[in-house]
Coordinates of C-alpha atoms in Angstrom, one line a residue:
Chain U
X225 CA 0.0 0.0 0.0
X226 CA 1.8 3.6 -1.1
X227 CA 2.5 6.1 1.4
X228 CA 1.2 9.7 0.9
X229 CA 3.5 12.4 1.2
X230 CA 2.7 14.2 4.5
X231 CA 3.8 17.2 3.4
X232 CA 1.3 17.7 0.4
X233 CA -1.2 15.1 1.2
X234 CA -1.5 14.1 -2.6
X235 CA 1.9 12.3 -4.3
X236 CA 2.9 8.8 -3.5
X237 CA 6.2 9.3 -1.3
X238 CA 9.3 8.0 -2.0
X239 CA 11.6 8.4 1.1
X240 CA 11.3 8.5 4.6
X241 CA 13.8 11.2 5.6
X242 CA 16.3 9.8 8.1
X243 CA 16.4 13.3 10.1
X244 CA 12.3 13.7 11.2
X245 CA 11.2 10.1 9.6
X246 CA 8.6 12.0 6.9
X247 CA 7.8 10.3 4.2
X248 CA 8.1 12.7 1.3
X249 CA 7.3 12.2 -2.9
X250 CA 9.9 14.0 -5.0
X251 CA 9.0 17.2 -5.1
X252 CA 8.8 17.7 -1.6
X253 CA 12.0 15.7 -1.1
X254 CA 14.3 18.2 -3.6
X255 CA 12.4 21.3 -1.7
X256 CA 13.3 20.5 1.6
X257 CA 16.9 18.9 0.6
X258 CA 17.4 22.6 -1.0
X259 CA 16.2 24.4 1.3
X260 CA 17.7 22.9 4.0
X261 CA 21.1 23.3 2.8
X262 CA 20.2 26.9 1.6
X263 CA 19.6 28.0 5.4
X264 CA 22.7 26.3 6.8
X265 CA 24.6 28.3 4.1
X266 CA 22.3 31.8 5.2
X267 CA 22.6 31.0 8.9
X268 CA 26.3 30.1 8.8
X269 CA 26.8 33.5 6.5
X270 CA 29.1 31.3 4.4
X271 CA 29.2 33.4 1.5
X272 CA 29.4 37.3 0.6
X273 CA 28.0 38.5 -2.7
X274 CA 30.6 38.4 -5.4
X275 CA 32.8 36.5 -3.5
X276 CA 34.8 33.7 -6.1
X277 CA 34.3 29.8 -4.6
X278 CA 35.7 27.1 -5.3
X279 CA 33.9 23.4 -5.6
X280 CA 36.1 20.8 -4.5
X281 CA 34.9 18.3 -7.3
X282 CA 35.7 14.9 -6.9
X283 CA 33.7 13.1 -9.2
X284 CA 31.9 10.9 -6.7
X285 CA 28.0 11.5 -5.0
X286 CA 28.7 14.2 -2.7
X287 CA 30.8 16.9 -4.3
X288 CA 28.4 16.1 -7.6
X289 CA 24.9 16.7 -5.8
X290 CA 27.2 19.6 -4.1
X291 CA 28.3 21.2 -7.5
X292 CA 24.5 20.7 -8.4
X293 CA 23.3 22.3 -5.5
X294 CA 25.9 25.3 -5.3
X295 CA 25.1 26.4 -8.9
X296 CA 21.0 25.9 -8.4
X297 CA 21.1 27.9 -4.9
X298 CA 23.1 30.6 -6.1
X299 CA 21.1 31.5 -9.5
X300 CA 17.7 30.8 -7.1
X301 CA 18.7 33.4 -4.5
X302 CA 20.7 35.4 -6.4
X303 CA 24.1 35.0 -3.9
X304 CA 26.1 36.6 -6.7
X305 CA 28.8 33.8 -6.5
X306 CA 31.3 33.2 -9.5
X307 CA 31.9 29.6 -9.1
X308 CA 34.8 26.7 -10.7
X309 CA 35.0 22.9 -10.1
X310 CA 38.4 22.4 -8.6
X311 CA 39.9 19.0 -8.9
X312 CA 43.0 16.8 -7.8
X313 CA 44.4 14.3 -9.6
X314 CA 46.5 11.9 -7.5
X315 CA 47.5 10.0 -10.0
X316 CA 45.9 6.5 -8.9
X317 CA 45.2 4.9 -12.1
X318 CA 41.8 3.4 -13.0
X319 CA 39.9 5.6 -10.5
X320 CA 41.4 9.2 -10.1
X321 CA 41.6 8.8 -14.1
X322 CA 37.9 7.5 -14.2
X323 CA 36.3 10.2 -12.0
X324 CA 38.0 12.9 -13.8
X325 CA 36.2 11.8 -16.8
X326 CA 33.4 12.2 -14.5
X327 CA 34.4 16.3 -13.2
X328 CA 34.3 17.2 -16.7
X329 CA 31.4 15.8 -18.0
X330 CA 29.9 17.7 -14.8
X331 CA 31.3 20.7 -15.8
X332 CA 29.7 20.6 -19.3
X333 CA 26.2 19.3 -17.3
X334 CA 26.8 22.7 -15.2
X335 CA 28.6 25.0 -17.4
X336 CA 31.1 25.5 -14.8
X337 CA 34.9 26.0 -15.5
X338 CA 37.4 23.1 -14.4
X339 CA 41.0 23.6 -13.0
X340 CA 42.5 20.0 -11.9
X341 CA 45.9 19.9 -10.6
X342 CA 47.9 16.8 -10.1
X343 CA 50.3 15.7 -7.2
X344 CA 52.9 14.8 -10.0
X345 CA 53.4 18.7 -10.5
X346 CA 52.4 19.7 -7.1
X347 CA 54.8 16.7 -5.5
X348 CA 56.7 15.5 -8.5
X349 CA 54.9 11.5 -6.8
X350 CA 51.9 10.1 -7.9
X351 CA 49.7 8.1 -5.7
X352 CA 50.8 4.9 -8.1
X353 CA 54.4 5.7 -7.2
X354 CA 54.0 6.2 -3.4
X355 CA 52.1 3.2 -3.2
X356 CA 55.0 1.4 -5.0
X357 CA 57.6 2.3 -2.2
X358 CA 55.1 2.3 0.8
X359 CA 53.0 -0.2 0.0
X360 CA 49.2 -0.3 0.9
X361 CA 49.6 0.9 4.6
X362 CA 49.1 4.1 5.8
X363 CA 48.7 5.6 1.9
X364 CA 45.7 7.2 3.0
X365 CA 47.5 9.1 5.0
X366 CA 49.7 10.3 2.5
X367 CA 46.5 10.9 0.0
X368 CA 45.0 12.9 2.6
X369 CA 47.9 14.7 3.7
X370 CA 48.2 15.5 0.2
X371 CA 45.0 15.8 -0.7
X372 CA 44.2 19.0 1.8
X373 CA 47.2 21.1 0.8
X374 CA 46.8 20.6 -3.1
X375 CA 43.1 21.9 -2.4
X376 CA 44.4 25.3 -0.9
X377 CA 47.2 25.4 -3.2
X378 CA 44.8 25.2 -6.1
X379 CA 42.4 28.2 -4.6
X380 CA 45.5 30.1 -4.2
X381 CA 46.3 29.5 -8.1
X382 CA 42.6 30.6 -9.0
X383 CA 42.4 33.2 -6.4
X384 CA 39.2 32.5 -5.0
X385 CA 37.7 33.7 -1.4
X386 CA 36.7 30.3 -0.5
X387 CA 36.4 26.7 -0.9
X388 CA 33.1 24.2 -0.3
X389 CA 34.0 20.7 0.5
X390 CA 31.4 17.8 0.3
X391 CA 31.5 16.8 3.7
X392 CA 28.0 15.4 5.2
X393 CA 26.6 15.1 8.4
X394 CA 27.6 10.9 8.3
X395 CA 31.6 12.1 7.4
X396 CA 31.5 14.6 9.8
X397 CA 29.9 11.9 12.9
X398 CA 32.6 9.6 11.9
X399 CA 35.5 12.1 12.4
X400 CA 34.1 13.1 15.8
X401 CA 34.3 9.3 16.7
X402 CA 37.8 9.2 15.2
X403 CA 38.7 11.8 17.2
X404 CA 37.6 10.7 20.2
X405 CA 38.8 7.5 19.7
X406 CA 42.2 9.1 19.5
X407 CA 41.9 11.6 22.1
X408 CA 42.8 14.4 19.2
X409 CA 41.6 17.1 21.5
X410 CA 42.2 19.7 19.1
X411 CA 41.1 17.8 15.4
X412 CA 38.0 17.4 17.6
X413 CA 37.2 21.1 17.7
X414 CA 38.0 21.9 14.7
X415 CA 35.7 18.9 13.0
X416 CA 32.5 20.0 13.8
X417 CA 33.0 23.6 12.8
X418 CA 31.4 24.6 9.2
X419 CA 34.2 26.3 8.0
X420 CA 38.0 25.9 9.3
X421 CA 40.9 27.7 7.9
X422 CA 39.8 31.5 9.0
X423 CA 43.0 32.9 9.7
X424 CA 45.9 33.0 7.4
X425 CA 44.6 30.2 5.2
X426 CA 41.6 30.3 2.7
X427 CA 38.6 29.6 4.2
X428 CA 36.8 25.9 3.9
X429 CA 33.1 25.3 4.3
X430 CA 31.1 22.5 4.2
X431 CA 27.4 23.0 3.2
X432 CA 26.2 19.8 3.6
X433 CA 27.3 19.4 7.2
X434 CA 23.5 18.7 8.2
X435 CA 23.2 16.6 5.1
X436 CA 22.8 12.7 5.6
X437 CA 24.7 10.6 3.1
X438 CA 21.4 8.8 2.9
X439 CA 19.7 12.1 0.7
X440 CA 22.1 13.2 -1.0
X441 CA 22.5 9.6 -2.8
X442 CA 19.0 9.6 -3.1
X443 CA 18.4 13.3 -4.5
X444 CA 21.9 12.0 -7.4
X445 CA 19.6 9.3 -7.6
X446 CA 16.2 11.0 -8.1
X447 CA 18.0 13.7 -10.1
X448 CA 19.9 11.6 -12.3
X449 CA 22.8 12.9 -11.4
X450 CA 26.0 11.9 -13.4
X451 CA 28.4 10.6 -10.4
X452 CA 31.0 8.5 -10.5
X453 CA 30.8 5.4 -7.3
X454 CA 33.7 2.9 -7.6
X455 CA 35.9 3.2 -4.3
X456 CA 39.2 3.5 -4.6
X457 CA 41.8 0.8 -5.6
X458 CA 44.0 1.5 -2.9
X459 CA 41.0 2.7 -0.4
X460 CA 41.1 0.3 2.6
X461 CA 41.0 3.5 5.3
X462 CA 40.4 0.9 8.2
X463 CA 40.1 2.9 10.9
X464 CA 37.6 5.3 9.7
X465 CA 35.9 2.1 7.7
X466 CA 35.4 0.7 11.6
X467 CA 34.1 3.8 12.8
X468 CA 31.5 4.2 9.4
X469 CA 30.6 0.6 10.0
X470 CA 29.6 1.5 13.9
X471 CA 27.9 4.7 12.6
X472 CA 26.1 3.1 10.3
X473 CA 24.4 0.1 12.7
X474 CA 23.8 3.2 15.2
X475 CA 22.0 4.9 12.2
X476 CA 19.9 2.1 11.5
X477 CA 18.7 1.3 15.1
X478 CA 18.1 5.5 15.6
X479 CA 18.5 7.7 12.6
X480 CA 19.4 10.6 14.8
X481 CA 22.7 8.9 15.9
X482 CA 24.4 10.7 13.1
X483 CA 22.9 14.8 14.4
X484 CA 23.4 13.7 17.9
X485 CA 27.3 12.7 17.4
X486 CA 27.8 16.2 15.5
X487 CA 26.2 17.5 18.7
X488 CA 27.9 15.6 21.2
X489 CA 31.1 17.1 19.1
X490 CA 29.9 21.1 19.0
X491 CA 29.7 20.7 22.8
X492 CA 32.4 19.0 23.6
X493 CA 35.3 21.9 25.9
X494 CA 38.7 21.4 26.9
X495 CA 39.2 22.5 30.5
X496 CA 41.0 25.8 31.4
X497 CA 44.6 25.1 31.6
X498 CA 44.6 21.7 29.0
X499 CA 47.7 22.9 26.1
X500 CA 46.5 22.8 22.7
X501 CA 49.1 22.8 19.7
X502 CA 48.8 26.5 18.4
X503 CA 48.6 26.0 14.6
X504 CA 51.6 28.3 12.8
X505 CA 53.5 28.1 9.2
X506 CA 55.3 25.8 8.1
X507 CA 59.1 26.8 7.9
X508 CA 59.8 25.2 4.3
X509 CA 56.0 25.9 2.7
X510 CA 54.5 28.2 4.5
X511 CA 51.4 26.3 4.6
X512 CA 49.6 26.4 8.3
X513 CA 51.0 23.4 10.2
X514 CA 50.9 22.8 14.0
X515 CA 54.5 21.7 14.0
X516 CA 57.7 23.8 12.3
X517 CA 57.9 21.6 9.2
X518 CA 54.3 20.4 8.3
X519 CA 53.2 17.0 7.6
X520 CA 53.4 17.1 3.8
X521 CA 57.2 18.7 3.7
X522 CA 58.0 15.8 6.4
X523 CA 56.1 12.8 4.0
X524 CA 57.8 14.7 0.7
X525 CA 60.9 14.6 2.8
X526 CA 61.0 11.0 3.3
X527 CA 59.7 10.1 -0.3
X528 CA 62.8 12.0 -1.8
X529 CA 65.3 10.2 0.8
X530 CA 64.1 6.7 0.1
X531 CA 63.0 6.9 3.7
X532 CA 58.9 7.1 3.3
X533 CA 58.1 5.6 6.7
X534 CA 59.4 9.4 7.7
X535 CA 55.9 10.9 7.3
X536 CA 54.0 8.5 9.2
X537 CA 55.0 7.9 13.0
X538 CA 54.3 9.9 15.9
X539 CA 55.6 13.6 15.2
X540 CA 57.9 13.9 18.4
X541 CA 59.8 11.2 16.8
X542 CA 59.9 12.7 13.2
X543 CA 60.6 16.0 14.5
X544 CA 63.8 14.4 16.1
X545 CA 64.5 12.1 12.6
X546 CA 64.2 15.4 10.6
X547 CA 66.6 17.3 12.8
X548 CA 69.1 14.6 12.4
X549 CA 68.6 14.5 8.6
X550 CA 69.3 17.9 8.9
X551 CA 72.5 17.6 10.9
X552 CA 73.4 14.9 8.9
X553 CA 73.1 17.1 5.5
X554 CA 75.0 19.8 7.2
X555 CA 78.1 17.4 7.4
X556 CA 77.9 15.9 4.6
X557 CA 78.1 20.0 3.0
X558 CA 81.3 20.4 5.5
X559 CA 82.8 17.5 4.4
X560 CA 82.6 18.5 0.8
Chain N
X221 CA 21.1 -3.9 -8.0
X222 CA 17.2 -4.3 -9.4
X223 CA 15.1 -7.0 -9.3
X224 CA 12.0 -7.2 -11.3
X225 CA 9.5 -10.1 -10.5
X226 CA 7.3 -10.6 -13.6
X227 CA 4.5 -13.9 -12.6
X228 CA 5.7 -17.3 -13.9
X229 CA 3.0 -19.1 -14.8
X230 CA -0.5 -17.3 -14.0
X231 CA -2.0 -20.2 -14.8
X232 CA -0.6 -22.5 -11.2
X233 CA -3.6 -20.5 -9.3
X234 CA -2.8 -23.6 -6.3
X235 CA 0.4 -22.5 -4.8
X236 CA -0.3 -19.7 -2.5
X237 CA 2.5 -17.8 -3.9
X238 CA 3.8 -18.3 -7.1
X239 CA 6.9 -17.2 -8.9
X240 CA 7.8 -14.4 -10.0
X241 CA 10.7 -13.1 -12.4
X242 CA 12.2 -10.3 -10.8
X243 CA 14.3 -7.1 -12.2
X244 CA 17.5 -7.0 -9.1
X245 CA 19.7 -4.1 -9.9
X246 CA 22.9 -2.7 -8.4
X247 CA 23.7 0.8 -8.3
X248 CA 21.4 1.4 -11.1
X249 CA 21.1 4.7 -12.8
X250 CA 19.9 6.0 -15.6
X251 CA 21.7 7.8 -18.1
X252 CA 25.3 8.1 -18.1
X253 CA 27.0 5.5 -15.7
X254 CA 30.4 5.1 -14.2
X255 CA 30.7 2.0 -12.7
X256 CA 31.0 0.8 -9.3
X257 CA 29.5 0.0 -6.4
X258 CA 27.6 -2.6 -5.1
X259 CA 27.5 -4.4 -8.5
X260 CA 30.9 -5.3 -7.9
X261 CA 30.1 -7.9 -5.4
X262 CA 28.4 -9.6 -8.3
X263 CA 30.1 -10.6 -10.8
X264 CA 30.3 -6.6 -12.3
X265 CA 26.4 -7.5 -13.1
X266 CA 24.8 -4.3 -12.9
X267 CA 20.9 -6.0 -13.4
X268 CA 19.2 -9.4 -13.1
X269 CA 16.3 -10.4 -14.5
X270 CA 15.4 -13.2 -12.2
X271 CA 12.5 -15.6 -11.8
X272 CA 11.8 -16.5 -8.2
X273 CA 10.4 -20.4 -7.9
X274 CA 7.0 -20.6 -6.2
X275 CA 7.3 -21.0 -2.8
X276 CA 5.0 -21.8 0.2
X277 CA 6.1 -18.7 2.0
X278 CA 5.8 -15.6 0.9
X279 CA 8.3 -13.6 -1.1
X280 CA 9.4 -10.9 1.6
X281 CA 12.2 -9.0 0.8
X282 CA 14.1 -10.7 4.0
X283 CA 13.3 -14.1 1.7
X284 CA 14.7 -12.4 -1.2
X285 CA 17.8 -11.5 0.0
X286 CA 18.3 -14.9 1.6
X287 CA 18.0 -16.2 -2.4
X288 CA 20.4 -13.5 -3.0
X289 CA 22.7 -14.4 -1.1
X290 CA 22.4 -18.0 -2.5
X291 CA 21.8 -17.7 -6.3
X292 CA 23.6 -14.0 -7.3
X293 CA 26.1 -13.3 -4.7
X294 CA 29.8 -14.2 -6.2
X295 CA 32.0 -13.3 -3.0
X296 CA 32.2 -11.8 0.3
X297 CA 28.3 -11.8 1.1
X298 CA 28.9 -9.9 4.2
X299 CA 29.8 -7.0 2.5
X300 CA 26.2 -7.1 1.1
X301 CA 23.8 -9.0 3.9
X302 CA 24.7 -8.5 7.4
X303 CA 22.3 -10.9 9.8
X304 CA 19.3 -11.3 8.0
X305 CA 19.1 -7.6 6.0
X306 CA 21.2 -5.7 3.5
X307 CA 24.5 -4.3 5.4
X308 CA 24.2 -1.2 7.1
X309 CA 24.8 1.8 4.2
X310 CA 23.2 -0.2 2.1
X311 CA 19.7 2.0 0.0
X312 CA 17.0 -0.3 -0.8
X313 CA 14.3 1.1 -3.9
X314 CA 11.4 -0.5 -4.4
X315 CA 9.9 0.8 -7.8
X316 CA 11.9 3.9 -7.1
X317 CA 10.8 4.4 -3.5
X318 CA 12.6 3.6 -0.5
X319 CA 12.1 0.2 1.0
X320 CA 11.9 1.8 4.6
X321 CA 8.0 3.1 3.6
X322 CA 7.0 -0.3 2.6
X323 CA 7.8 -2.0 5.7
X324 CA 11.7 -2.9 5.0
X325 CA 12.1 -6.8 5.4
X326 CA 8.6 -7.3 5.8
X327 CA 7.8 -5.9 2.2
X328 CA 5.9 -8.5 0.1
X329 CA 7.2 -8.8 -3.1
X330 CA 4.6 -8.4 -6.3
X331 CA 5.3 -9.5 -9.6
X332 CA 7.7 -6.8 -12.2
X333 CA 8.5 -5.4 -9.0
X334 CA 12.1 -3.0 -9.6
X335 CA 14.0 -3.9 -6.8
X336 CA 17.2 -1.5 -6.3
X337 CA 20.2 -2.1 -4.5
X338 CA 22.7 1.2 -4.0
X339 CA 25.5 1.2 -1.7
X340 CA 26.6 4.8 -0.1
X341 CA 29.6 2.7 1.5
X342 CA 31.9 3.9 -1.2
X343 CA 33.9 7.6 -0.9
X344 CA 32.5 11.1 -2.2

């Protein structure tokens, strides 16, 4: 027997939201996906008119229903946004490649321009290549590493104000476990926030950080949206697959597990007196680090000296390592 | 994945619930498709058009996926059916409309039903 929509009484529904458990048809469902996400972008004052932001643009569900949704909210209420798809190639053959094919059909589909850059120019490594000295532990780390720092490179080459990730409320739950389960004190209060990075570096926000992964695959679904879903060749992530895999049985037994971690996260204070890490600059990159050399100079670092464990261990230890790399290049000049 | 039931033979009006053939789908979109997904857990078979035998119970979706699991899953079924439903992460569509409105497990399949299969366990 079809469920009505109880929001217009008359379509058959399609999808019982996660967040309030209404059953919506698909008109309903698009309005209140939209609309939701446009007042988390109003009441966050994420943008200023004729500001230029930048779509990190992966290829896969969530930065395609985001590129969607950016270009749709801003000709609807008129934010006066210039907007470009910015992509990173990593060089990991038969995906990266793949979903590329995917960013630039989207930006045809959404006439928006396209500026990818590639670790190999940023790095002068490709993911394939790190992989072949490291293996298929802790790559991730490097990818992500990476990953963060190509992003604000690439705003820096276009100039723009800002730069909208596709995080959602399920990635953002699972980061807050991560953290905890690490007692990162300081990664935990930075997660939650809807846009990191206001001093010194270009600002990040994440409009979807009330969106469950659940509607936006349904609204790429609904809309046909052209997304690209194979996971990645080299992506076994295990510690964040074990805490998706807890978040997800929480989600099914109460759907509001995912808002309530979030929550749990925003209110979450370190006593008086508790030492954070103040982030700074990097001294080689200048990019903000919490340590002198940041993590991608320290993983570059060991790449280049056949030494790619470097990047990977606890940073006390590298920071001693790196010193004594240092000393030992200094000889090596005095010997010469 | 999508599975469309379509009835076997009308014409066997004594078995309480006859077979069906059945559209199951993974990852199914329309238009222009990368792969990936759920599909890959089957054989890279993106849609089956099955035919379920008759049966004396009925066919529930929590039946289905126990034939599933028997007749179309390749490898590593517990990255697809965890206990007795689909792994957490894991979108069920009936004819386009999620499973969780037409009673989940409990759902009764009917014949040319479009049974859809999309896995959100993959990265953004």
């Amino acid at each position: 027997m079809p469920v009505k929509c109880t929001r217009c009484c008359v379509k058959v529904a399609v999808l019982k939201r996660p967040k309030t458990s209404d059953a919506l048809c698909k008109e309903c469902f698009f309005w209140a996906f939209e609309t939701e996400v446009h007042e988390t972008i109003t009441r966050a004052k994420l943008f200023k008119p004729g500001e230029y932001v930048a779509i990190a643009a992966s290829g896969g569900k969530d930065s395609t229903v985001l590129a969607y949704i950016m270009k749709l909210l801003n000709e609807r209420y008129n934010y006066g946004l210039k907007l470009v798809l910015l992509s990173v190639d990593e060089g990991i053959t038969g995906y990266r490649d793949d979903s590329l094919e995917t960013v630039k059909r989207n930006q045809q589909q959404y006439e928006l321009p396209l500026k990818i850059l590639s670790y190999e120019e940023l790095y002068g490594w490709t993911m394939d290549a790190i992989v072949r000295q490291i293996g298929l532990k802790s790559n991730c780390t490097f990818c992500g590493v990476f990953r963060r720092q190509a992003l604000d490179r690439g705003a820096v080459l276009l100039e723009v104000n800002k730069i909208v990730t596709g995080h959602n409320a399920d990635d953002i739950a699972e980061t807050v476990l991560m953290n905890i389960l690490r007692g990162d004190i300081a990664r935990l209060q930075r997660c939650t926030l809807i846009t990191t990075g206001t001093e010194g570096a270009i600002p990040r926000s994440k409009p979807f950080k009330y969106t469950y992964e659940k509607e936006i695959v349904m609204y790429a679904y609904f809309k046909k949206l052209d997304y690209f879903s194979t996971e990645c060749i080299y992506s076994p992530n295990a510690y964040r697959g074990h805490a998706r895999a807890y978040l997800k049985d929480l989600e099914s037994v109460r759907p509001s597990a995912i808002l309530d971690i979030i929550h749990s996260g925003e209110c979450m204070s370190v006593k008086d007196g508790i030492k954070l890490p103040t982030q700074g600059l990097c001294t080689r990159c200048g990019y903000i680090s919490s340590q002198e050399v940041c993590k991608a100079c320290v993983m570059l670092e060991g790449l280049n000296k056949g030494l790619p464990k470097l990047g990977i261990g606890k940073s006390s230890k590298v920071k001693r390592r790196v010193e004594s790399l240092c000393k030992d290049a200094s000889k090596e000049e005095e010997s010469c | 994945m999508e599975i469309t039931p379509g009835i076997e033979s009308m014409a066997n009006n004594a078995a309480p619930y006859v077979g069906m053939s059945t559209t199951v789908s993974f990852n199914g979109k329309s238009g222009n498709i990368s792969s990936g997904g759920a599909e890959l857990l089957f054989n890279n078979k993106k849609k089956f058009d099955v035919m379920l035998p008759s049966s004396d119970k009925p066919w529930t979706i929590k039946n289905l996926l126990k034939w599933i699991k028997d007749n179309l899953l390749e490898e590593r079924p517990e990255l697809f059916i965890q206990k007795d439903s689909v792994r957490p992460g894991i979108l069920v569509l009936v004819n386009d409309a999620d499973w969780e409105l037409l009673g989940a497990l409990e759902y009764e399949v009917q014949p040319n039903d479009r049974i859809m299969f999309i896995s959100t366990l993959h990265g953004g």
